[in-house]
């Protein structure tokens, strides 16, 4: 019996599949993992179908086959891992780009603030200088040019 040959959990899956085929008169498919005697785990895709005589719908048995799909499963798992790693790398890159963009904006805001502070400081300096009365010196040519001072008079 199948229960004597296979591990109990696997045998139960196969018996349940057999019962579905007999009761529904339809094909059943399942995927099973099975460890070989050498310790290697293999995955099989099993297809089971009812066997019946041409002149009756009542099945007299079950036919089926199993295909070792272990290599395909490994390739699929590898592809899924690569995709997951790629998505993770893209997410990390997106976060790093966002962080760099924020740092650039922060630096720009800081530079604008510094420029404003420098302009305010320069304005304050000018106001302070204008609070003191301007007293031209005798050789102050700018003042002379602006107000045409008669230096002979002085």
PDB file of N, CA, C and O in Angstrom, residues 100-128:
ATOM      1  N   UNK A 100      19.521  62.400  -0.457  1.00  0.00           N
ATOM      2  CA  UNK A 100      20.448  63.348  -1.095  1.00  0.00           C
ATOM      3  C   UNK A 100      19.703  64.598  -1.566  1.00  0.00           C
ATOM      4  O   UNK A 100      20.209  65.707  -1.442  1.00  0.00           O
ATOM      5  N   UNK A 101      18.525  64.412  -2.122  1.00  0.00           N
ATOM      6  CA  UNK A 101      17.718  65.550  -2.578  1.00  0.00           C
ATOM      7  C   UNK A 101      17.350  66.443  -1.398  1.00  0.00           C
ATOM      8  O   UNK A 101      17.415  67.665  -1.489  1.00  0.00           O
ATOM      9  N   UNK A 102      16.972  65.828  -0.269  1.00  0.00           N
ATOM     10  CA  UNK A 102      16.638  66.612   0.920  1.00  0.00           C
ATOM     11  C   UNK A 102      17.868  67.356   1.428  1.00  0.00           C
ATOM     12  O   UNK A 102      17.777  68.522   1.818  1.00  0.00           O
ATOM     13  N   UNK A 103      19.019  66.700   1.409  1.00  0.00           N
ATOM     14  CA  UNK A 103      20.254  67.359   1.841  1.00  0.00           C
ATOM     15  C   UNK A 103      20.580  68.538   0.923  1.00  0.00           C
ATOM     16  O   UNK A 103      21.011  69.591   1.387  1.00  0.00           O
ATOM     17  N   UNK A 104      20.354  68.361  -0.394  1.00  0.00           N
ATOM     18  CA  UNK A 104      20.600  69.439  -1.350  1.00  0.00           C
ATOM     19  C   UNK A 104      19.672  70.616  -1.065  1.00  0.00           C
ATOM     20  O   UNK A 104      20.094  71.766  -1.037  1.00  0.00           O
ATOM     21  N   UNK A 105      18.385  70.313  -0.802  1.00  0.00           N
ATOM     22  CA  UNK A 105      17.426  71.370  -0.482  1.00  0.00           C
ATOM     23  C   UNK A 105      17.808  72.073   0.817  1.00  0.00           C
ATOM     24  O   UNK A 105      17.732  73.298   0.913  1.00  0.00           O
ATOM     25  N   UNK A 106      18.207  71.292   1.823  1.00  0.00           N
ATOM     26  CA  UNK A 106      18.612  71.877   3.101  1.00  0.00           C
ATOM     27  C   UNK A 106      19.821  72.800   2.906  1.00  0.00           C
ATOM     28  O   UNK A 106      19.877  73.891   3.480  1.00  0.00           O
ATOM     29  N   UNK A 107      20.780  72.349   2.102  1.00  0.00           N
ATOM     30  CA  UNK A 107      21.974  73.158   1.831  1.00  0.00           C
ATOM     31  C   UNK A 107      21.591  74.439   1.100  1.00  0.00           C
ATOM     32  O   UNK A 107      22.085  75.523   1.421  1.00  0.00           O
ATOM     33  N   UNK A 108      20.675  74.336   0.143  1.00  0.00           N
ATOM     34  CA  UNK A 108      20.218  75.506  -0.601  1.00  0.00           C
ATOM     35  C   UNK A 108      19.506  76.487   0.339  1.00  0.00           C
ATOM     36  O   UNK A 108      19.760  77.692   0.290  1.00  0.00           O
ATOM     37  N   UNK A 109      18.640  75.976   1.195  1.00  0.00           N
ATOM     38  CA  UNK A 109      17.948  76.836   2.162  1.00  0.00           C
ATOM     39  C   UNK A 109      18.944  77.513   3.094  1.00  0.00           C
ATOM     40  O   UNK A 109      18.796  78.702   3.411  1.00  0.00           O
ATOM     41  N   UNK A 110      19.962  76.763   3.520  1.00  0.00           N
ATOM     42  CA  UNK A 110      20.977  77.316   4.402  1.00  0.00           C
ATOM     43  C   UNK A 110      21.735  78.444   3.703  1.00  0.00           C
ATOM     44  O   UNK A 110      21.976  79.503   4.293  1.00  0.00           O
ATOM     45  N   UNK A 111      22.105  78.225   2.448  1.00  0.00           N
ATOM     46  CA  UNK A 111      22.840  79.250   1.698  1.00  0.00           C
ATOM     47  C   UNK A 111      21.969  80.494   1.499  1.00  0.00           C
ATOM     48  O   UNK A 111      22.462  81.614   1.618  1.00  0.00           O
ATOM     49  N   UNK A 112      20.690  80.307   1.218  1.00  0.00           N
ATOM     50  CA  UNK A 112      19.779  81.445   1.077  1.00  0.00           C
ATOM     51  C   UNK A 112      19.663  82.199   2.401  1.00  0.00           C
ATOM     52  O   UNK A 112      19.660  83.431   2.422  1.00  0.00           O
ATOM     53  N   UNK A 113      19.587  81.461   3.482  1.00  0.00           N
ATOM     54  CA  UNK A 113      19.518  82.085   4.803  1.00  0.00           C
ATOM     55  C   UNK A 113      20.785  82.898   5.076  1.00  0.00           C
ATOM     56  O   UNK A 113      20.718  84.020   5.564  1.00  0.00           O
ATOM     57  N   UNK A 114      21.942  82.316   4.733  1.00  0.00           N
ATOM     58  CA  UNK A 114      23.214  83.016   4.950  1.00  0.00           C
ATOM     59  C   UNK A 114      23.281  84.291   4.125  1.00  0.00           C
ATOM     60  O   UNK A 114      23.757  85.320   4.600  1.00  0.00           O
ATOM     61  N   UNK A 115      22.783  84.215   2.881  1.00  0.00           N
ATOM     62  CA  UNK A 115      22.765  85.410   2.037  1.00  0.00           C
ATOM     63  C   UNK A 115      21.868  86.482   2.639  1.00  0.00           C
ATOM     64  O   UNK A 115      22.213  87.670   2.642  1.00  0.00           O
ATOM     65  N   UNK A 116      20.696  86.074   3.142  1.00  0.00           N
ATOM     66  CA  UNK A 116      19.787  87.027   3.781  1.00  0.00           C
ATOM     67  C   UNK A 116      20.431  87.637   5.023  1.00  0.00           C
ATOM     68  O   UNK A 116      20.326  88.846   5.259  1.00  0.00           O
ATOM     69  N   UNK A 117      21.081  86.804   5.811  1.00  0.00           N
ATOM     70  CA  UNK A 117      21.755  87.298   7.011  1.00  0.00           C
ATOM     71  C   UNK A 117      22.853  88.294   6.639  1.00  0.00           C
ATOM     72  O   UNK A 117      23.009  89.332   7.281  1.00  0.00           O
ATOM     73  N   UNK A 118      23.608  87.979   5.582  1.00  0.00           N
ATOM     74  CA  UNK A 118      24.672  88.883   5.150  1.00  0.00           C
ATOM     75  C   UNK A 118      24.082  90.202   4.657  1.00  0.00           C
ATOM     76  O   UNK A 118      24.618  91.291   4.943  1.00  0.00           O
ATOM     77  N   UNK A 119      22.966  90.146   3.932  1.00  0.00           N
ATOM     78  CA  UNK A 119      22.320  91.362   3.437  1.00  0.00           C
ATOM     79  C   UNK A 119      21.795  92.197   4.608  1.00  0.00           C
ATOM     80  O   UNK A 119      21.948  93.431   4.619  1.00  0.00           O
ATOM     81  N   UNK A 120      21.192  91.546   5.588  1.00  0.00           N
ATOM     82  CA  UNK A 120      20.687  92.250   6.772  1.00  0.00           C
ATOM     83  C   UNK A 120      21.842  92.897   7.528  1.00  0.00           C
ATOM     84  O   UNK A 120      21.773  94.060   7.933  1.00  0.00           O
ATOM     85  N   UNK A 121      22.937  92.166   7.668  1.00  0.00           N
ATOM     86  CA  UNK A 121      24.112  92.686   8.370  1.00  0.00           C
ATOM     87  C   UNK A 121      24.682  93.890   7.619  1.00  0.00           C
ATOM     88  O   UNK A 121      25.009  94.912   8.226  1.00  0.00           O
ATOM     89  N   UNK A 122      24.769  93.778   6.295  1.00  0.00           N
ATOM     90  CA  UNK A 122      25.286  94.885   5.493  1.00  0.00           C
ATOM     91  C   UNK A 122      24.360  96.093   5.605  1.00  0.00           C
ATOM     92  O   UNK A 122      24.821  97.239   5.721  1.00  0.00           O
ATOM     93  N   UNK A 123      23.068  95.869   5.592  1.00  0.00           N
ATOM     94  CA  UNK A 123      22.095  96.964   5.735  1.00  0.00           C
ATOM     95  C   UNK A 123      22.242  97.629   7.094  1.00  0.00           C
ATOM     96  O   UNK A 123      22.229  98.864   7.202  1.00  0.00           O
ATOM     97  N   UNK A 124      22.392  96.822   8.135  1.00  0.00           N
ATOM     98  CA  UNK A 124      22.581  97.363   9.483  1.00  0.00           C
ATOM     99  C   UNK A 124      23.848  98.211   9.558  1.00  0.00           C
ATOM    100  O   UNK A 124      23.870  99.271  10.191  1.00  0.00           O
ATOM    101  N   UNK A 125      24.904  97.773   8.889  1.00  0.00           N
ATOM    102  CA  UNK A 125      26.169  98.513   8.866  1.00  0.00           C
ATOM    103  C   UNK A 125      25.964  99.871   8.202  1.00  0.00           C
ATOM    104  O   UNK A 125      26.447 100.887   8.678  1.00  0.00           O
ATOM    105  N   UNK A 126      25.226  99.858   7.077  1.00  0.00           N
ATOM    106  CA  UNK A 126      24.968 101.114   6.371  1.00  0.00           C
ATOM    107  C   UNK A 126      24.157 102.066   7.236  1.00  0.00           C
ATOM    108  O   UNK A 126      24.443 103.270   7.297  1.00  0.00           O
ATOM    109  N   UNK A 127      23.131 101.548   7.886  1.00  0.00           N
ATOM    110  CA  UNK A 127      22.315 102.396   8.762  1.00  0.00           C
ATOM    111  C   UNK A 127      23.139 102.968   9.911  1.00  0.00           C
ATOM    112  O   UNK A 127      23.000 104.128  10.285  1.00  0.00           O
ATOM    113  N   UNK A 128      24.018 102.164  10.458  1.00  0.00           N
ATOM    114  CA  UNK A 128      24.855 102.622  11.553  1.00  0.00           C
ATOM    115  C   UNK A 128      25.794 103.722  11.070  1.00  0.00           C
ATOM    116  O   UNK A 128      26.006 104.729  11.730  1.00  0.00           O
TER     117      UNK A 128
END
